[in-house]
Short mmCIF file of C-alpha atoms and ligand atoms in Angstrom, two decimals:
data_model
loop_
_atom_site.label_atom_id
_atom_site.label_comp_id
_atom_site.label_asym_id
_atom_site.label_seq_id
_atom_site.Cartn_x
_atom_site.Cartn_y
_atom_site.Cartn_z
CA MET A 121 63.41 21.43 -171.95
CA GLN A 122 60.86 18.38 -172.12
CA VAL A 123 57.90 18.41 -169.69
CA PRO A 124 55.62 15.47 -168.94
CA ALA A 125 51.91 15.66 -170.30
CA GLN A 126 49.38 17.03 -167.34
CA PHE A 127 48.85 14.75 -164.67
CA GLN A 128 46.84 14.60 -161.38
CA TYR A 129 48.77 14.09 -158.06
CA GLU A 130 47.76 11.97 -155.07
CA LYS A 131 49.85 11.40 -151.98
CA ALA A 132 49.41 8.05 -150.28
CA THR A 133 49.74 8.00 -146.48
CA SER A 134 49.54 4.10 -146.04
CA VAL A 135 49.86 0.97 -148.13
CA GLU A 136 46.06 0.68 -147.74
CA HIS A 137 45.59 4.18 -148.88
CA ALA A 138 47.83 3.55 -151.90
CA LEU A 139 45.88 0.37 -152.91
CA GLU A 140 42.67 2.39 -152.47
CA LEU A 141 44.00 5.11 -154.94
CA LEU A 142 45.33 2.48 -157.36
CA GLY A 143 41.87 0.95 -157.30
CA ARG A 144 39.97 4.38 -157.70
CA TYR A 145 42.19 5.70 -160.55
CA GLY A 146 42.56 2.31 -162.29
CA GLU A 147 44.80 1.59 -165.31
CA ASP A 148 45.45 5.44 -166.01
CA SER A 149 47.42 5.74 -162.68
CA MET A 150 51.05 4.89 -161.57
CA VAL A 151 52.86 4.73 -158.42
CA VAL A 152 55.91 7.12 -158.12
CA ALA A 153 58.68 6.12 -155.84
CA GLY A 154 62.06 7.81 -156.31
CA GLY A 155 61.04 9.02 -159.77
CA HIS A 156 64.42 8.43 -161.38
CA SER A 157 62.86 6.16 -164.23
CA LEU A 158 59.36 7.10 -164.31
CA ILE A 159 59.67 11.03 -164.32
CA PRO A 160 62.31 10.83 -167.39
CA MET A 161 59.77 8.46 -169.29
CA MET A 162 56.93 10.77 -168.59
CA LYS A 163 58.86 13.66 -169.95
CA LEU A 164 59.62 11.56 -173.22
CA ARG A 165 56.08 10.72 -173.21
CA LEU A 166 56.93 6.94 -173.00
CA ALA A 167 54.51 6.91 -169.83
CA GLN A 168 51.47 9.22 -169.64
CA PRO A 169 49.69 8.25 -166.32
CA GLU A 170 46.62 10.61 -165.87
CA THR A 171 47.20 10.12 -161.98
CA LEU A 172 50.47 9.91 -160.19
CA ILE A 173 50.31 8.14 -156.85
CA ASP A 174 53.27 9.32 -154.60
CA ILE A 175 54.19 6.55 -151.99
CA ASN A 176 56.99 8.49 -150.47
CA GLY A 177 55.00 9.36 -147.41
CA VAL A 178 54.15 5.73 -146.63
CA GLY A 179 56.73 5.09 -143.59
CA GLU A 180 56.05 1.50 -143.44
CA LEU A 181 57.64 0.94 -146.90
CA SER A 182 60.88 2.46 -145.86
CA ARG A 183 61.93 -0.09 -143.10
CA ILE A 184 64.87 -2.78 -143.10
CA GLY A 185 63.49 -5.39 -140.65
CA VAL A 186 65.48 -8.22 -139.31
CA ASP A 187 64.41 -11.28 -137.75
CA ARG A 188 65.91 -14.65 -137.18
CA ASP A 189 65.63 -16.06 -140.52
CA ALA A 190 65.32 -13.24 -142.92
CA VAL A 191 66.03 -9.61 -143.63
CA THR A 192 62.91 -7.60 -145.01
CA ILE A 193 63.88 -4.57 -147.09
CA GLY A 194 60.79 -2.21 -147.69
CA ALA A 195 60.06 -1.19 -151.25
CA LEU A 196 60.96 2.66 -150.38
CA VAL A 197 64.41 1.93 -148.88
CA ARG A 198 66.77 4.05 -150.87
CA HIS A 199 69.92 2.73 -152.64
CA ALA A 200 71.94 5.04 -150.25
CA GLU A 201 70.09 3.41 -147.21
CA LEU A 202 71.05 -0.16 -148.27
CA LEU A 203 74.68 0.80 -148.91
CA ASP A 204 74.89 2.58 -145.28
CA SER A 205 72.99 -0.38 -143.57
CA PRO A 206 75.43 -2.34 -141.40
CA VAL A 207 72.80 -5.37 -141.14
CA ILE A 208 72.91 -5.53 -145.05
CA GLY A 209 76.63 -5.40 -144.98
CA GLU A 210 76.92 -8.19 -142.38
CA HIS A 211 74.54 -10.57 -144.20
CA PHE A 212 74.49 -9.60 -147.84
CA PRO A 213 77.80 -7.97 -148.88
CA ILE A 214 76.59 -8.59 -152.67
CA LEU A 215 74.13 -5.61 -152.07
CA HIS A 216 76.92 -3.22 -150.84
CA ASP A 217 79.01 -4.45 -153.78
CA ALA A 218 76.13 -3.62 -156.04
CA GLU A 219 75.23 -0.36 -154.58
CA ARG A 220 78.73 0.92 -154.71
CA VAL A 221 78.41 0.76 -158.40
CA ILE A 222 74.83 1.90 -159.05
CA ALA A 223 74.80 5.30 -160.69
CA ASP A 224 76.07 8.28 -158.51
CA PRO A 225 74.98 9.78 -154.92
CA ALA A 226 72.16 11.85 -156.55
CA VAL A 227 70.41 8.68 -158.03
CA ARG A 228 71.29 6.60 -154.81
CA ASN A 229 69.94 9.05 -152.54
CA ARG A 230 66.52 9.09 -154.30
CA GLY A 231 66.28 5.91 -156.25
CA THR A 232 64.41 2.98 -154.41
CA VAL A 233 64.70 -0.79 -154.11
CA GLY A 234 61.02 -1.26 -155.30
CA GLY A 235 61.30 1.26 -158.20
CA SER A 236 64.38 -0.58 -159.42
CA LEU A 237 62.78 -3.95 -159.42
CA CYS A 238 59.42 -2.77 -160.86
CA GLN A 239 61.24 -0.74 -163.56
CA ALA A 240 62.61 -4.26 -164.53
CA ASP A 241 65.31 -2.55 -166.82
CA PRO A 242 67.28 -5.38 -168.32
CA SER A 243 70.60 -3.47 -166.85
CA GLU A 244 69.15 -3.28 -163.43
CA ASP A 245 71.77 -4.23 -160.89
CA LEU A 246 69.61 -4.99 -157.89
CA ALA A 247 67.54 -7.52 -159.88
CA ALA A 248 70.74 -9.77 -160.43
CA ALA A 249 71.67 -9.40 -156.86
CA PHE A 250 68.23 -10.33 -155.41
CA VAL A 251 68.05 -13.20 -158.02
CA ALA A 252 71.62 -14.38 -156.61
CA LEU A 253 70.11 -14.23 -153.06
CA ASP A 254 66.90 -15.89 -153.89
CA GLY A 255 64.88 -13.03 -152.39
CA VAL A 256 61.13 -12.98 -152.36
CA ALA A 257 58.91 -10.06 -153.52
CA LEU A 258 56.11 -9.23 -151.06
CA ILE A 259 53.22 -7.92 -152.97
CA GLN A 260 49.85 -6.30 -151.89
CA GLY A 261 46.74 -6.03 -153.86
CA PRO A 262 43.10 -5.39 -153.76
CA ASP A 263 42.56 -8.97 -152.75
CA GLY A 264 45.35 -9.46 -150.30
CA GLY A 265 48.96 -10.30 -150.27
CA ARG A 266 51.03 -12.70 -152.36
CA GLU A 267 54.67 -13.78 -152.40
CA VAL A 268 56.78 -14.28 -155.63
CA ARG A 269 60.34 -15.45 -155.67
CA VAL A 270 62.45 -12.46 -157.25
CA ARG A 271 63.69 -14.99 -159.93
CA GLU A 272 59.96 -15.45 -161.05
CA PHE A 273 59.14 -11.79 -160.66
CA PHE A 274 60.41 -10.60 -164.13
CA THR A 275 58.42 -11.59 -167.13
CA GLY A 276 60.44 -9.77 -169.62
CA PRO A 277 62.25 -6.37 -170.34
CA TYR A 278 60.36 -3.60 -168.34
CA SER A 279 57.71 -6.11 -167.41
CA THR A 280 56.86 -7.97 -164.00
CA VAL A 281 54.11 -10.23 -162.64
CA LEU A 282 52.60 -7.18 -160.86
CA ASP A 283 49.06 -6.85 -161.93
CA GLN A 284 47.28 -3.22 -162.26
CA GLY A 285 46.24 -2.21 -158.67
CA GLU A 286 49.18 -4.14 -157.00
CA LEU A 287 52.09 -2.69 -154.94
CA LEU A 288 55.47 -4.28 -154.27
CA VAL A 289 55.88 -3.68 -150.58
CA ALA A 290 59.08 -5.30 -149.61
CA VAL A 291 61.79 -7.84 -150.56
CA ARG A 292 62.33 -10.67 -148.01
CA VAL A 293 65.87 -12.21 -148.13
CA PRO A 294 66.64 -15.31 -146.25
CA ILE A 295 69.50 -15.29 -143.95
CA ARG A 296 70.88 -18.94 -145.14
CA SER A 297 74.43 -18.55 -143.83
CA SER A 298 76.15 -17.79 -147.10
CA ALA A 299 78.82 -15.53 -148.52
CA SER A 300 78.21 -13.34 -151.71
CA ALA A 301 79.80 -10.96 -154.13
CA TYR A 302 78.85 -8.71 -157.16
CA ALA A 303 81.02 -7.37 -159.93
CA LYS A 304 80.10 -4.93 -162.81
CA VAL A 305 81.90 -3.73 -165.87
CA GLU A 306 80.96 -0.09 -166.92
CA ARG A 307 82.24 2.17 -169.58
CA ARG A 308 82.83 4.87 -166.92
CA SER A 309 82.13 5.22 -163.15
CA GLY A 310 78.55 5.33 -162.50
CA ASP A 311 77.35 4.25 -165.84
CA TRP A 312 74.93 1.51 -166.51
CA ALA A 313 76.38 -2.06 -166.76
CA VAL A 314 78.04 -3.41 -169.95
CA ALA A 315 77.62 -6.46 -167.88
CA SER A 316 77.30 -7.52 -164.21
CA ALA A 317 77.19 -10.68 -162.13
CA GLY A 318 76.28 -11.57 -158.72
CA ALA A 319 76.61 -14.87 -156.56
CA ALA A 320 75.89 -16.24 -153.14
CA LEU A 321 77.04 -19.54 -151.90
CA ARG A 322 77.51 -21.76 -148.86
CA LEU A 323 80.13 -24.49 -148.71
CA ASP A 324 80.07 -27.53 -146.80
CA ASP A 325 83.46 -29.31 -146.43
CA GLY A 326 84.75 -27.57 -149.53
CA HIS A 327 81.69 -28.50 -151.63
CA ILE A 328 78.87 -26.22 -152.83
CA ALA A 329 75.96 -26.81 -150.49
CA TRP A 330 73.96 -23.91 -151.96
CA VAL A 331 74.50 -21.34 -154.62
CA GLY A 332 72.62 -18.49 -156.53
CA ILE A 333 73.64 -16.74 -159.63
CA GLY A 334 72.25 -13.55 -161.19
CA LEU A 335 73.29 -11.57 -164.25
CA THR A 336 72.32 -8.37 -165.75
CA ALA A 337 72.63 -6.38 -169.11
CA VAL A 338 73.48 -9.70 -170.94
CA GLY A 339 70.07 -11.11 -171.72
CA ALA A 340 69.96 -13.83 -169.03
CA PRO A 341 66.41 -15.10 -168.69
CA ALA A 342 64.74 -13.40 -165.65
CA PHE A 343 68.40 -12.47 -164.70
CA GLY A 344 69.01 -15.94 -163.79
CA ALA A 345 71.62 -18.78 -164.53
CA PRO A 346 69.83 -21.86 -163.36
CA THR A 347 71.89 -24.30 -165.47
CA ALA A 348 75.01 -23.15 -163.97
CA GLU A 349 73.50 -23.24 -160.41
CA GLU A 350 72.68 -26.94 -161.17
CA TYR A 351 76.08 -27.70 -162.46
CA LEU A 352 77.81 -26.36 -159.24
CA MET A 353 75.47 -27.83 -156.62
CA GLY A 354 77.39 -30.53 -154.63
CA ALA A 355 80.72 -30.15 -156.55
CA PRO A 356 84.13 -29.27 -154.93
CA ALA A 357 84.44 -25.54 -154.91
CA THR A 358 87.75 -25.27 -157.30
CA GLU A 359 88.83 -22.55 -159.55
CA GLU A 360 88.33 -24.87 -162.60
CA LEU A 361 84.57 -25.61 -161.47
CA PHE A 362 83.97 -21.83 -161.20
CA GLU A 363 85.51 -21.29 -164.68
CA ASP A 364 83.23 -23.93 -166.16
CA ALA A 365 80.22 -22.40 -164.39
CA GLY A 366 81.15 -19.01 -165.96
CA THR A 367 81.09 -20.63 -169.46
CA ILE A 368 77.83 -22.42 -168.75
CA ALA A 369 76.17 -19.14 -167.41
CA ALA A 370 77.49 -17.26 -170.43
CA GLU A 371 75.99 -19.84 -172.95
CA HIS A 372 72.56 -19.29 -171.63
CA CYS A 373 72.72 -15.52 -172.04
CA SER A 374 71.35 -13.74 -175.22
CA PRO A 375 73.23 -10.21 -175.13
CA VAL A 376 72.33 -7.69 -177.72
CA ALA A 377 74.98 -5.61 -179.43
CA ASP A 378 74.65 -1.71 -178.62
CA GLN A 379 76.89 1.18 -177.76
CA ARG A 380 78.10 -0.63 -174.69
CA GLY A 381 79.59 -3.35 -176.80
CA PRO A 382 79.26 -6.16 -179.21
CA VAL A 383 77.51 -9.60 -178.41
CA ASP A 384 80.87 -11.72 -178.11
CA TYR A 385 82.41 -9.19 -175.75
CA LYS A 386 79.19 -9.21 -173.51
CA ARG A 387 79.13 -12.97 -173.45
CA HIS A 388 82.73 -12.95 -172.51
CA LEU A 389 82.08 -10.45 -169.73
CA ALA A 390 79.25 -12.82 -168.63
CA ALA A 391 81.47 -15.73 -168.15
CA THR A 392 84.35 -13.81 -166.74
CA LEU A 393 82.25 -11.98 -164.15
CA THR A 394 80.35 -15.20 -163.09
CA THR A 395 83.66 -16.91 -162.29
CA ARG A 396 84.92 -13.77 -160.50
CA VAL A 397 82.04 -13.43 -158.13
CA LEU A 398 81.91 -17.18 -157.34
CA ARG A 399 85.52 -17.11 -156.59
CA ARG A 400 85.22 -13.92 -154.49
CA ALA A 401 81.95 -15.42 -152.66
CA ALA A 402 83.97 -18.42 -151.87
CA ALA A 403 87.00 -16.47 -150.63
CA ARG A 404 84.60 -14.61 -148.30
CA TRP A 405 83.07 -17.78 -146.92
CA ARG A 406 86.41 -19.26 -146.19
CA GLY A 407 87.77 -16.07 -144.49
CA ARG A 408 84.70 -15.85 -142.54
CA ARG A 409 85.08 -19.51 -141.35
CA ASN A 410 88.61 -18.85 -140.50
CA HIS A 411 87.95 -15.73 -138.65
CA GLU A 412 85.06 -17.65 -136.64
CA GLU A 413 87.52 -20.39 -135.84
CA THR A 414 90.39 -18.15 -134.34
C1 FAD B 767 71.39 8.67 -164.30
C2 FAD B 767 71.04 7.49 -163.86
C3 FAD B 767 71.73 6.40 -163.78
C4 FAD B 767 71.32 5.01 -163.17
N1 FAD B 767 72.31 4.05 -163.09
C5 FAD B 767 71.97 2.86 -162.75
C6 FAD B 767 72.80 1.68 -162.50
O1 FAD B 767 73.98 1.99 -162.81
N2 FAD B 767 72.34 0.67 -162.23
C7 FAD B 767 70.92 0.45 -161.80
O2 FAD B 767 70.59 -0.80 -161.38
N3 FAD B 767 70.28 1.43 -161.89
C8 FAD B 767 70.51 2.64 -162.32
N4 FAD B 767 69.55 3.59 -162.44
C9 FAD B 767 68.20 3.44 -161.93
C10 FAD B 767 67.83 3.62 -160.55
O3 FAD B 767 68.32 2.58 -159.89
C11 FAD B 767 66.51 4.06 -160.18
O4 FAD B 767 66.28 4.02 -158.76
C12 FAD B 767 65.58 3.01 -160.66
O5 FAD B 767 65.40 3.10 -161.98
C13 FAD B 767 63.95 3.32 -160.26
O6 FAD B 767 63.87 3.57 -158.91
P1 FAD B 767 62.70 4.76 -158.56
O7 FAD B 767 62.73 4.59 -156.98
O8 FAD B 767 63.33 6.09 -159.05
O9 FAD B 767 61.40 4.41 -159.32
P2 FAD B 767 60.38 5.28 -159.92
O10 FAD B 767 61.02 6.00 -161.22
O11 FAD B 767 59.70 6.12 -159.18
O12 FAD B 767 59.56 3.95 -160.56
C14 FAD B 767 59.97 3.27 -161.66
C15 FAD B 767 58.81 2.23 -161.98
O13 FAD B 767 58.32 1.31 -161.00
C16 FAD B 767 57.07 1.44 -160.49
N5 FAD B 767 56.93 1.58 -158.95
C17 FAD B 767 57.99 2.11 -158.06
N6 FAD B 767 57.58 1.69 -156.86
C18 FAD B 767 56.81 0.73 -156.95
C19 FAD B 767 56.21 -0.12 -156.00
N7 FAD B 767 56.54 -0.03 -154.78
N8 FAD B 767 55.22 -1.02 -156.30
C20 FAD B 767 54.87 -0.98 -157.66
N9 FAD B 767 55.36 -0.24 -158.71
C21 FAD B 767 56.26 0.70 -158.27
C22 FAD B 767 56.69 2.99 -161.05
O14 FAD B 767 55.15 2.92 -161.23
C23 FAD B 767 57.39 2.93 -162.36
O15 FAD B 767 56.80 2.27 -163.29
C24 FAD B 767 70.04 4.93 -162.87
C25 FAD B 767 69.22 5.97 -162.96
C26 FAD B 767 69.45 7.25 -163.41
C27 FAD B 767 68.48 8.31 -163.40
#
């Protein structure tokens, strides 16, 4: 059985305390949240922090807060909590769609929103969902706080804008009166994606008034599809338009061949899934409007 190299353990009790510990132990320290990515990496010696800073006791990171304009999801909110949250289901069904297909209950009970985003795995489902929703990462560091759009948070595979000593504290998602959907193709239930896509949109008089698209596991730069979004803006929401947008999104992906499939197959999925989630989000939008009118 593989075991991690020896490390020192510190338990943070507040955000300030976590930042103080990160500052004290410097670049040889790492934060642990759910541990579902970090602990396996430590066992494989792909990560060897000398000090592990456990943030699981920081209650302020575990909240889902709602105000008039936005929902703020703490970095320590577990996948299962997101899936069970009625507020999330009401405003962002894309997150419920995504959570239903992330791993299994054991991973969902422990893995966190913040850990998922900070790990920046190219197959991460929540990354694509938050890009589609145009969420904002709330970051705290030794010099104060800063905000970064999730679509600018990822700088490459397993890499983010977070500097040493910084903590992701939450993701804020604007409530912009939109409908959304997420779809994933996996080899078997609970597996990582072969390809996934998410979309959020608002229609105005049958035209696209706002749209966000996110893709995962297909080499979309920073999980986004900005050219497809630009193509859609202002156009009438037809099946043909959604198919064209899927093709454009897929053209801007750079999938790699691996045990989950060849490049052409993944590109095909990127197009098909983008079209599917746009269609589904539009149907949800129209369904909601009809419901409100009756
Ligand atoms: C068997 C298995 C199957 C999985 N399947 C899927 C899947 O289908 N889809 C999917 O999207 N994910 C999947 N995952 C990943 C899962 O979503 C994990 O929750 C995620 O990888 C990491 O979250 P965590 O809380 O465990 O983070 P950790 O492992 O604790 O941390 C991951 C990284 O983020 C850093 N970090 C954590 N929190 C913060 C913070 N607040 N601020 C700064 N840095 C932080 C850590 O230092 C570390 O570098 C799977 C995982 C497993 C083990």
